[in-house]
Coordinates of C-alpha atoms in Angstrom, one line a residue:
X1 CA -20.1 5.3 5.7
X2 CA -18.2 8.3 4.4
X3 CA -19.3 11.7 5.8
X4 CA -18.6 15.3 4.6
X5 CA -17.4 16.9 7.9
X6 CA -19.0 20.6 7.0
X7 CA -22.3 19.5 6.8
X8 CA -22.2 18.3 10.5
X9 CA -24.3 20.4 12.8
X10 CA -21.8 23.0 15.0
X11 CA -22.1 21.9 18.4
X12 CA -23.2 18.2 17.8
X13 CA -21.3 15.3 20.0
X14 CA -20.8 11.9 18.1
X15 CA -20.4 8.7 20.2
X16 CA -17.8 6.0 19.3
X17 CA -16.2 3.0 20.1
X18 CA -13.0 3.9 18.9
X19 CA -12.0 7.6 17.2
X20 CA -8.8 7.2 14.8
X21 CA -7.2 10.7 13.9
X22 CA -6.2 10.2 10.6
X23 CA -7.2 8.3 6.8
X24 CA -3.6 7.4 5.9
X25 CA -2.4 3.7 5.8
X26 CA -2.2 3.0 9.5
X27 CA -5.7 5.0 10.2
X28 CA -7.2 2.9 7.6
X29 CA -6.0 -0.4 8.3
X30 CA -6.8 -0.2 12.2
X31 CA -10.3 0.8 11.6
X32 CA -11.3 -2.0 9.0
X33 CA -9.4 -4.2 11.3
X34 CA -11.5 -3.7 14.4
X35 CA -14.8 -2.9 12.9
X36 CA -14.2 -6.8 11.0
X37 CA -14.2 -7.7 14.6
X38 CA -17.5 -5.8 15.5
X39 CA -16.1 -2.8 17.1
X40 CA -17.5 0.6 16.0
X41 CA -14.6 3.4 14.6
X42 CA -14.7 6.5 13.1
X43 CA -12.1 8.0 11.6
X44 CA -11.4 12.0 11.2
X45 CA -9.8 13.0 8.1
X46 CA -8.1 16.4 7.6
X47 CA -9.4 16.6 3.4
X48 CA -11.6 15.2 1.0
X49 CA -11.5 12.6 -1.1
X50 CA -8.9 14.9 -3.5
X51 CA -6.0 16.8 -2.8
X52 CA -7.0 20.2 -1.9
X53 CA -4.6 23.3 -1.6
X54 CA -6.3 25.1 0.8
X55 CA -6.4 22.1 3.2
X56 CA -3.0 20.7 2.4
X57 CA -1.6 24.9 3.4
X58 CA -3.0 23.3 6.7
X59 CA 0.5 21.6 6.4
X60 CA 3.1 24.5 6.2
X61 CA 5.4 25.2 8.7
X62 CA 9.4 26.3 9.4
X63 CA 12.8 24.3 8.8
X64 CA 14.1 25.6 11.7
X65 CA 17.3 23.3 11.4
X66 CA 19.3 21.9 8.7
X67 CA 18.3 22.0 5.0
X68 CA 15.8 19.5 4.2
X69 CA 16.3 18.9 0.1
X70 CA 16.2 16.0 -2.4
X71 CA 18.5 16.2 -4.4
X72 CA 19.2 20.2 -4.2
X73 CA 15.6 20.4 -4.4
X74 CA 13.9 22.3 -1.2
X75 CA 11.0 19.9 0.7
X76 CA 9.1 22.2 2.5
X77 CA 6.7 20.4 4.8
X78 CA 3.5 21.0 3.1
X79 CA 5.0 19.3 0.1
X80 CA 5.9 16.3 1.9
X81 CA 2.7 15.4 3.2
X82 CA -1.5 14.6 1.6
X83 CA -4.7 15.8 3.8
X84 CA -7.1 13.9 2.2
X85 CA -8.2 10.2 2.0
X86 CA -5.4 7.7 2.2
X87 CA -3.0 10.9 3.4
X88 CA 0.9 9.8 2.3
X89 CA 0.1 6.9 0.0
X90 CA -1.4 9.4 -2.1
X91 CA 2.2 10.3 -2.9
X92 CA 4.2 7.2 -2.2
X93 CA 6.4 5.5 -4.6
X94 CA 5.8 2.0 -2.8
X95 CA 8.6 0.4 -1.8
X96 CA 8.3 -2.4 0.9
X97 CA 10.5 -3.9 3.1
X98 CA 10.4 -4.7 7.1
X99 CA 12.6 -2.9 9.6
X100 CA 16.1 -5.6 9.7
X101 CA 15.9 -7.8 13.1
X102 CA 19.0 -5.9 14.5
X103 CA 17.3 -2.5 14.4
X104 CA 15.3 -3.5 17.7
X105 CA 18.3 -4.6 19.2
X106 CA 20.1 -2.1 21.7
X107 CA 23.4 -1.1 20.0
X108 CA 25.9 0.0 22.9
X109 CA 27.7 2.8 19.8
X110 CA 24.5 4.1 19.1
X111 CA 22.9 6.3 21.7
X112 CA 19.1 6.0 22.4
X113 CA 18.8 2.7 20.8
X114 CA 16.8 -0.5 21.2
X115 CA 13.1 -0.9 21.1
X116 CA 10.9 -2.7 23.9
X117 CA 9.8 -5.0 21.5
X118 CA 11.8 -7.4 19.4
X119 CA 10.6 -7.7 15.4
X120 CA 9.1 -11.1 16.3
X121 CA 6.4 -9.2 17.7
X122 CA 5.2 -7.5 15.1
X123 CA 6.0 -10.4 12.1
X124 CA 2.5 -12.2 12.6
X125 CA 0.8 -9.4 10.7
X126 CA 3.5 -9.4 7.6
X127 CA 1.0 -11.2 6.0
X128 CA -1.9 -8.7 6.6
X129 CA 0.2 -6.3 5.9
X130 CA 1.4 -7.8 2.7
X131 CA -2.3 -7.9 1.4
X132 CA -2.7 -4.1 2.2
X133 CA -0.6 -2.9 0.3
X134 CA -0.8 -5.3 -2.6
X135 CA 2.7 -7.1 -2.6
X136 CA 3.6 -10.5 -2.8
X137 CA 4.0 -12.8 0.1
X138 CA 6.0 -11.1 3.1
X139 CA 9.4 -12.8 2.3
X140 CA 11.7 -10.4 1.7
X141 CA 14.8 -12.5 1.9
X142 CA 17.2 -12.5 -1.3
X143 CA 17.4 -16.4 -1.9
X144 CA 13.8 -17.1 -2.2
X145 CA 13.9 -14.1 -5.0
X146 CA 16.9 -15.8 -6.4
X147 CA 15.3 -19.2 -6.9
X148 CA 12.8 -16.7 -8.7
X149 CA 15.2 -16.3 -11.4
X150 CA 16.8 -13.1 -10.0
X151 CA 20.0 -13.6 -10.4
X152 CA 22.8 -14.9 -7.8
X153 CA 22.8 -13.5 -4.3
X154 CA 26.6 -11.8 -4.5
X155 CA 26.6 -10.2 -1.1
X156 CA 25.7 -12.5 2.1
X157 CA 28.6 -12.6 4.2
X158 CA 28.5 -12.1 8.3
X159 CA 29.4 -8.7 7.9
X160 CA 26.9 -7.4 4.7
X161 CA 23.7 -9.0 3.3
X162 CA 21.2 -8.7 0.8
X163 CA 17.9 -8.0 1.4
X164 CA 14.7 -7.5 -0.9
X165 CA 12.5 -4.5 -1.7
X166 CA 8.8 -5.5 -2.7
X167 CA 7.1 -2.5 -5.0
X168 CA 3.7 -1.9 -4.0
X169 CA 2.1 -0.6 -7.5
X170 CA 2.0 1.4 -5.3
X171 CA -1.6 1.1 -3.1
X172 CA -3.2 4.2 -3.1
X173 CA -5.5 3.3 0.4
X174 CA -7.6 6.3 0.0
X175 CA -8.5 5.2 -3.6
X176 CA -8.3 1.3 -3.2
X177 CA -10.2 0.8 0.4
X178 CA -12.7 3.6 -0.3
X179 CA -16.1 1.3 -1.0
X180 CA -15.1 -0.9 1.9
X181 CA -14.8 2.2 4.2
X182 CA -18.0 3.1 2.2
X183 CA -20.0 -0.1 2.8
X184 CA -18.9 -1.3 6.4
X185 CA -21.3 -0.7 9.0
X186 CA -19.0 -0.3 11.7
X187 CA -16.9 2.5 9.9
X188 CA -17.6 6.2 9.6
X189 CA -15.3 8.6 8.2
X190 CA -15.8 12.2 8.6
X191 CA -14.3 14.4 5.8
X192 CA -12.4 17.9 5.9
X193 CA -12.6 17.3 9.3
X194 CA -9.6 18.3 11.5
X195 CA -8.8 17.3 15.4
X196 CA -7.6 20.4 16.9
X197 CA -7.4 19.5 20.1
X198 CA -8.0 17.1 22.4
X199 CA -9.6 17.3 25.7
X200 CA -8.5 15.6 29.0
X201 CA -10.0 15.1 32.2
X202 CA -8.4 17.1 34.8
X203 CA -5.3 14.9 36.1
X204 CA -4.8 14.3 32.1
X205 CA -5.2 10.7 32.9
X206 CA -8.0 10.4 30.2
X207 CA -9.2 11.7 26.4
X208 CA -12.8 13.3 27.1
X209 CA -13.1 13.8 23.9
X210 CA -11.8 15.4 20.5
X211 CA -12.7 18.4 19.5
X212 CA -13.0 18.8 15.7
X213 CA -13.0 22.1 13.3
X214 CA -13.6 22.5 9.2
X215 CA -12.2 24.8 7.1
X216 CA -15.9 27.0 6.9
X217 CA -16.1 27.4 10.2
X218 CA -17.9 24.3 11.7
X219 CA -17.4 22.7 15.0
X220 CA -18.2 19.4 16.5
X221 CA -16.9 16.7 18.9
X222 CA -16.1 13.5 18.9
X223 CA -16.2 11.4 22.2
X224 CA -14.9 8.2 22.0
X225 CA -13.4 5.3 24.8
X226 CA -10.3 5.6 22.8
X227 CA -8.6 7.4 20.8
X228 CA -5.6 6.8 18.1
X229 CA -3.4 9.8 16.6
X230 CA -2.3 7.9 12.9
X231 CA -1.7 11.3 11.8
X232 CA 2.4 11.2 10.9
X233 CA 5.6 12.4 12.5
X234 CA 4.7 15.6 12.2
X235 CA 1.1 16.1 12.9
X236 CA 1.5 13.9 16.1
X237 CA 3.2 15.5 18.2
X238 CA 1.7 19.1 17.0
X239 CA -1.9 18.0 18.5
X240 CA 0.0 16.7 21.4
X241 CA 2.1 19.5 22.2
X242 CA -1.5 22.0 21.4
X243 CA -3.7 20.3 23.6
X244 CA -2.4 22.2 27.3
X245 CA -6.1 22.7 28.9
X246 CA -5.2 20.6 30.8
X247 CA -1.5 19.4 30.5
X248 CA 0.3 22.4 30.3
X249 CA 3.1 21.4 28.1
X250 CA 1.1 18.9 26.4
X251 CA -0.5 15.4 26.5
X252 CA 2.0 12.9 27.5
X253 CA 4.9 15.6 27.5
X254 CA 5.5 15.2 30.8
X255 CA 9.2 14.5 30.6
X256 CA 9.2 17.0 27.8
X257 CA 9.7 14.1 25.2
X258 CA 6.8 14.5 22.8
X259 CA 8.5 16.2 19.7
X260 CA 11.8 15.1 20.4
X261 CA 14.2 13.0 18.3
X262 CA 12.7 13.6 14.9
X263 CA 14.8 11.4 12.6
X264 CA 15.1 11.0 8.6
X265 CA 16.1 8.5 6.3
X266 CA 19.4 10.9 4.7
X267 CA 20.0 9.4 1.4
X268 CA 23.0 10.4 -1.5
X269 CA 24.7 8.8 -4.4
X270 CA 27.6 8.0 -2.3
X271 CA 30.2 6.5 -4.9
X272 CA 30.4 3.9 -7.7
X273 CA 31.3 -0.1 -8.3
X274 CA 32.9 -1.7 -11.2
X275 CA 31.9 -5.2 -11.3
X276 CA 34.2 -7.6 -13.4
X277 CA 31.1 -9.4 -14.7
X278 CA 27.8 -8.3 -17.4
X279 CA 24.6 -6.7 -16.0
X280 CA 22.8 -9.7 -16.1
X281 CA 24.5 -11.4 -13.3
X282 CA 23.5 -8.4 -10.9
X283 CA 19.7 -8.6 -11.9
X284 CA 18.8 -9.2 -8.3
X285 CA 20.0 -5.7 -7.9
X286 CA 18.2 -3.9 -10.2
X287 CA 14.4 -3.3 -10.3
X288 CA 13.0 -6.3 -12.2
X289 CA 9.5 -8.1 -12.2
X290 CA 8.6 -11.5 -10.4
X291 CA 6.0 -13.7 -11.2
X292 CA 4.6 -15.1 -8.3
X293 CA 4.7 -19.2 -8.0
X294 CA 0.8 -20.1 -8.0
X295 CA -0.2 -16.9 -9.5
X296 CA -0.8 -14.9 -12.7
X297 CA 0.4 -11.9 -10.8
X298 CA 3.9 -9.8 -11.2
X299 CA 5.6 -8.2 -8.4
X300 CA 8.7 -5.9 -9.2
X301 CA 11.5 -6.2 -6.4
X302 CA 15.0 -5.3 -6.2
X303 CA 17.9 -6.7 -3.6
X304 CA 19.5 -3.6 -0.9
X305 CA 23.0 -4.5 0.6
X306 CA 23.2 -4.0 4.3
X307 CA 25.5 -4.5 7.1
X308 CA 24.9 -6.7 9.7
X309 CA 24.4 -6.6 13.4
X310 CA 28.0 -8.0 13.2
X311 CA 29.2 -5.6 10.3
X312 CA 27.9 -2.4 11.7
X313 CA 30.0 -3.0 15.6
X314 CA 33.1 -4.1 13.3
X315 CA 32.8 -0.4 11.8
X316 CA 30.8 1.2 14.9
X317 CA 28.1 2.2 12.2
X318 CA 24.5 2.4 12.1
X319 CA 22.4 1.0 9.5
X320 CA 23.0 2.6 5.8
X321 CA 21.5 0.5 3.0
X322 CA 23.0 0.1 -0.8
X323 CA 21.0 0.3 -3.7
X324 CA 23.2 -0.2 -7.0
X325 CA 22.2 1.4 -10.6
X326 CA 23.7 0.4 -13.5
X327 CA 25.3 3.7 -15.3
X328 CA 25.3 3.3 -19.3
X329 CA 28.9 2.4 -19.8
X330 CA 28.3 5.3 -23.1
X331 CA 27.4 8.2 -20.9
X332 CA 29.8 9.9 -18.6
X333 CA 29.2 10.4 -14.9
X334 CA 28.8 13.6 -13.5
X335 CA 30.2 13.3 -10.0
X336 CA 30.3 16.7 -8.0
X337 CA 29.4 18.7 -11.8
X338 CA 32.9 16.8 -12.8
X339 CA 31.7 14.8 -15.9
X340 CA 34.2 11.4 -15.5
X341 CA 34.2 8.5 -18.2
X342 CA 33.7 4.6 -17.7
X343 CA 36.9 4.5 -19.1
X344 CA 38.5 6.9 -16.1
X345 CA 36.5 5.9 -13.6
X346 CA 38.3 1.9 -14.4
X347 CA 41.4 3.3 -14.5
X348 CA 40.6 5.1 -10.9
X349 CA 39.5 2.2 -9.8
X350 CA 42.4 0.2 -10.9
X351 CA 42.6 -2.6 -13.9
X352 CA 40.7 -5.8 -12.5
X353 CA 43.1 -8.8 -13.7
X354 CA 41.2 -10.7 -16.5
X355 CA 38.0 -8.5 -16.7
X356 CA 36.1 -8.9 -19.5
X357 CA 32.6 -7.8 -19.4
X358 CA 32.1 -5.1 -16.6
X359 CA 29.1 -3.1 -15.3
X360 CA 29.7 0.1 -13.4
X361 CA 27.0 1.3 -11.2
X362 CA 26.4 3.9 -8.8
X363 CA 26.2 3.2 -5.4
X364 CA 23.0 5.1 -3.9
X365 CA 22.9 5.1 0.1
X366 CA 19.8 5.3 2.5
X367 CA 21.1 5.7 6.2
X368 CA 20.0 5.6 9.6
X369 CA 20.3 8.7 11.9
X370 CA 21.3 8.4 15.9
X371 CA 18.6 9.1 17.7
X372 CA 18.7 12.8 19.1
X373 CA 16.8 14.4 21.2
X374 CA 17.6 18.0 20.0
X375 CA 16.5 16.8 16.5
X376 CA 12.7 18.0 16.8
X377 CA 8.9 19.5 16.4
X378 CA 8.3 22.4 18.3
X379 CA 4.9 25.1 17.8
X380 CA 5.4 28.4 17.0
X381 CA 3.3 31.0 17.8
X382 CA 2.2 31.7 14.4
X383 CA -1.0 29.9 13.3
X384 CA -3.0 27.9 10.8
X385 CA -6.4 29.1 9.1
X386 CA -8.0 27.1 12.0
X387 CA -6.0 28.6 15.3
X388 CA -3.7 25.5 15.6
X389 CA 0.1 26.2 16.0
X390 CA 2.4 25.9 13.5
X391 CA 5.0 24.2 14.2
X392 CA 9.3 24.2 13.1
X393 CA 11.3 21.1 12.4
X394 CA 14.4 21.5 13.7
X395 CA 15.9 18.8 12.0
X396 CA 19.9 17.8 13.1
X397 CA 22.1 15.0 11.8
X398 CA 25.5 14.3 13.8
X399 CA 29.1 13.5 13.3
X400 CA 28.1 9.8 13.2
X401 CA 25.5 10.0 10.9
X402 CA 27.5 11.0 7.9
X403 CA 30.3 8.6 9.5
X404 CA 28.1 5.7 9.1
X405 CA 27.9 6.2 5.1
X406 CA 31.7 6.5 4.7
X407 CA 32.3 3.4 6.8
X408 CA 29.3 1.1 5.3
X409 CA 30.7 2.2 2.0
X410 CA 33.9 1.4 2.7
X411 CA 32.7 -2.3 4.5
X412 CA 31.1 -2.8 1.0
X413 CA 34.1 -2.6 -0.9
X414 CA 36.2 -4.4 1.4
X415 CA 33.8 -7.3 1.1
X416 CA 33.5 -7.0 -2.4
X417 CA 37.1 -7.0 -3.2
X418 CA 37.6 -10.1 -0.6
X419 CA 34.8 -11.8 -2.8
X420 CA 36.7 -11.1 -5.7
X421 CA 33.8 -9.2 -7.3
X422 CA 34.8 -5.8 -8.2
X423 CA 36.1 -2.5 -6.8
X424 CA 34.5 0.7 -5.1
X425 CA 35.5 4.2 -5.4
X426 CA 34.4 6.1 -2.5
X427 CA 35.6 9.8 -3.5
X428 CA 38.8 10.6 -5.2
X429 CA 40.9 13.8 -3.1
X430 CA 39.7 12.4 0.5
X431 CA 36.5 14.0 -0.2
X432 CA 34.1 11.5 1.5
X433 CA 30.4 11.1 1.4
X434 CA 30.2 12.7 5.0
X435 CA 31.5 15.9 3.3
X436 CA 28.5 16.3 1.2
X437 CA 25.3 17.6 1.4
X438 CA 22.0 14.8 2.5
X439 CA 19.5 14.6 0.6
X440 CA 16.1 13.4 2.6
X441 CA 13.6 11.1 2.3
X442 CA 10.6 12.8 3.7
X443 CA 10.1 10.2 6.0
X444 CA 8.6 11.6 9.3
X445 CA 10.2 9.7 12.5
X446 CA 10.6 9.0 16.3
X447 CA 8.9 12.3 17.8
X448 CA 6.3 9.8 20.0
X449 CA 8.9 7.2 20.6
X450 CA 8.3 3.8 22.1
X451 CA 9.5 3.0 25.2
X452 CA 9.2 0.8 28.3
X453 CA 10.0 3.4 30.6
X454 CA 8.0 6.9 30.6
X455 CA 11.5 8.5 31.2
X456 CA 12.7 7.7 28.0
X457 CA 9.9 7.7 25.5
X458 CA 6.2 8.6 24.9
X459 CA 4.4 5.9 24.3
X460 CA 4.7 2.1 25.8
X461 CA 5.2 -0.8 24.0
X462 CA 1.7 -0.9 23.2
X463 CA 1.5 2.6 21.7
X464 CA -0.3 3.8 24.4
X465 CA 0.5 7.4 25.6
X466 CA 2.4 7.1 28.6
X467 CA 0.0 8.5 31.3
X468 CA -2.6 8.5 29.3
X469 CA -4.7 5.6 29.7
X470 CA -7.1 5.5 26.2
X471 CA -4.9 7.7 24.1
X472 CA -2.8 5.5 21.7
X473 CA -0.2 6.8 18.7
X474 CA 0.2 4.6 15.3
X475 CA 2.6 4.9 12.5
X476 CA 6.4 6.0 12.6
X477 CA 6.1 8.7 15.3
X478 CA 6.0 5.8 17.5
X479 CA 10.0 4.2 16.0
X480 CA 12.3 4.5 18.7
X481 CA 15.2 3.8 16.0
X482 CA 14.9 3.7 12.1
X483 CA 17.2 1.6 10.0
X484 CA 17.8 1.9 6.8
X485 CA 14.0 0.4 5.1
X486 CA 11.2 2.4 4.1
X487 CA 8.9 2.9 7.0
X488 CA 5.1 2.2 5.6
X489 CA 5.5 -1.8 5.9
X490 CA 6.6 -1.5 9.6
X491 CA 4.0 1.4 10.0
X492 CA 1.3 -1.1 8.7
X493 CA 2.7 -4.2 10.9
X494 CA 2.8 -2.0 13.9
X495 CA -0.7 -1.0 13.4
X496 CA -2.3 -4.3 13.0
X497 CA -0.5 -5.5 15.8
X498 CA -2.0 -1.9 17.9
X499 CA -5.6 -2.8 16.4
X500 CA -5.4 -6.9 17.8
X501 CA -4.1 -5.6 20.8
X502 CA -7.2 -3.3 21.5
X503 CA -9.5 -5.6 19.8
X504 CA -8.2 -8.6 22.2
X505 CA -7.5 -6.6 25.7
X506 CA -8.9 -3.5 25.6
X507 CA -12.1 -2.8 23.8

């Protein structure tokens, strides 16, 4: 059942199984998880079933820290983010791939890493997760997609690999789930409804119950045995950090940790290959559709070069992935406003002995950050049009942040030069990737971070609220480290695995 929030009587109390703070992916998919297992959700979404500019103004708030652009272009953080149904996906370009195996591993050169789970857990629901968002099956390694006619694999060494992006077309959840949140029983959603705060019983051990405001004034509560914040990086730890009735600094801020280590995917076009060989034989690499073996269906996908477990201690890097795109060998590049032919750019890089056909392409880099704790959401004193606190990202990269692209980039063309495949030119004049400006990804990270011990995180390896013993956090607030994927697939994975969990030991 679907519910428009402002027609709820003020001062009315609404019993629930389970209450789930947010209609994005990880909201949605938890709630028709658990109600197909007989469990009764509802679900509080900030908007309607369209985007909505007073609403999404709900959003705004201060870059406190570093600029946050793409591509010189500002991201303020009410344009990064969707309050209404299906909340990000609304304005997601769908790429899909898993977290890499080594970025739950602790990594002695990268401070604050390791997660308290390994990926196994949370590969069971690839599948699941898969079928959300409308992909092909969940294998997202480069050989299978090769026997698919994509193409030789030309990077898969112990130091680099190639891994595959699925495209999701892409699933808008808010759109594509709607009539089965509609016609479940066991599902209500509550429209332009917002959680603004949530109460605790008075050692903050427990959620008593949400308390929930609309934009025209109304005011209800929602009391539930548990409760799920699926609300984003952002939003996550602003309700945490607001609701101090009872927990002064905050619900599950008790080592001052809720906020802290906000992390983005920084992204640039880093430098450029020249492969001795036609753009054919690097179709893996490039975006290109897949029929699917038992299927009349089409999935696009496209391989990423990244450096192993292996690669990345070699070069004391963190994860950076390579996308490569092919630049029209008739059009100059413009690299730093400085337009450069093919023709110069191959004689930069050095005649390659017996070339015939080539393809140059520009090497585009999504990287890790370090974890770092001064890298966060804090509330300001200024408030929204319903009394929350606004809150400033102070958003930080460090020395080995920008490190990491220069040395992956550099690991790239060392490996493809030892396979005999072509050449890379980082930056001509020592001018290196880490002296250039990041773009960012607008993906929201680590502010509720897992972590086995309350010292060192917010949330257990559960995604239970340290301390708290019914409040739970889904989606990548929870990531105690990032790599170099897109984070909605792991988001999803995580969730499903949060939703079993409750279904099977808590509920």
């Amino acid at each position: 059942m679907i519910v428009d929030g402002r027609g709820v009587a003020p001062g009315t109390v609404i019993a629930t199984g389970v209450c789930i703070v947010g209609g994005g992916a990880a909201g949605i998919a938890i709630a028709m998880h658990l109600a197909g297992r007989g469990h009764q959700v509802t679900i509080l979404e900030s908007g309607g079933l369209d985007f909505d500019a007073r609403t999404n103004a709900l959003n705004q708030g201060e870059l406190a820290g570093e600029d946050m652009t793409f591509l010189g272009t500002p991201r303020p953080l009410d344009a990064t983010r969707q309050r209404f149904l299906g909340g990000s996906t609304n304005c997601w370009f769908g790429w899909c791939r898993p977290l890499d195996p080594w970025d739950f591993v602790e990594r002695p050169w990268v401070a604050h890493s390791g997660w308290p789970i390994p990926r196994s857990e949370i590969e069971p629901w690839f599948p699941d997760a898969a079928a959300l968002v409308q992909i092909g099956p969940p294998d997202f390694g480069a050989q299978s997609w090769e026997a698919l006619g994509g193409g030789p694999v030309i990077v898969d060494t112990p130091l680099m690999t190639t891994t595959m992006f699925q495209f999701s077309a892409p699933t808008r959840f808010g759109s594509v789930y709607r009539d089965a949140l509609e016609s479940n029983p066991g599902i209500e959603v509550y429209l332009w409804s917002n959680a603004v705060n949530l109460d605790a019983a008075p050692a903050g051990e427990r959620v008593t119950g949400v308390d929930v405001a609309t934009l025209d004034g109304g005011r209800f509560r929602v009391e539930a045995d548990t409760v799920i914040l699926a609300t984003g990086g952002v939003e996550v730890p602003r309700l945490l950090l607001a609701s101090n009735n009872v927990a002064t600094a905050g619900l599950g801020n008790q080592n001052g940790l809720v906020g802290r280590f906000f992390m983005e995917h920084p992204y640039m076009v880093a430098g450029y290959a020249l492969f001795d060989r036609p753009a054919d034989a690097l179709r893996l690499y490039a975006i290109s559709p897949y029929g699917l073996p038992g299927s009349d269906r089409e999935v696009a996908a496209v391989g990423s070069i990244v450096p192993t477990l292996e690669g990345q201690a070699q070069v004391g890097s963190l994860n950076v992935g390579a996308m490569l795109y092919e630049v029209d060998p008739d059009t100059p590049v413009d690299r730093d406003g400085d337009l450069v032919s093919p023709a110069q750019m191959r004689a930069m890089l050095g005649a390659l002995e017996g070339a015939g056909d080539f393809t140059l392409v520009a090497i585009h880099l999504a990287a890790e950050q370090v974890p770092n704790p001064e890298s966060r959401v804090m509330l300001l004193s200024d408030t929204d049009e319903l009394g929350m606190p606004r809150v400033a990202v102070d958003w930080r990269h460090s020395a080995l942040d920008r490190d990491s692209l220069a040395s992956c980039l550099g690991l790239l063309g060392g490996e493809l030069g030892r396979l005999g495949l072509g050449r890379v030119l980082v930056e001509p004049e020592g001018v290196g990737p880490w002296g250039r400006d990041f773009s960012v990804s607008s993906h929201h990270m680590g502010t509720a971070r897992m972590s086995a011990d309350p010292s060192s995180g917010v949330v257990d390896a559960n995604c239970r609220v340290h301390g708290v013993e019914n409040l739970y956090v889904a989606g990548s607030a929870v990531f105690p480290t990032v790599g170099s994927a897109n984070p909605t697939f792991t988001i999803l994975a995580l969730a499903l695995r949060l939703a079993e969990h409750l279904h099977a030991e808590v509920l």
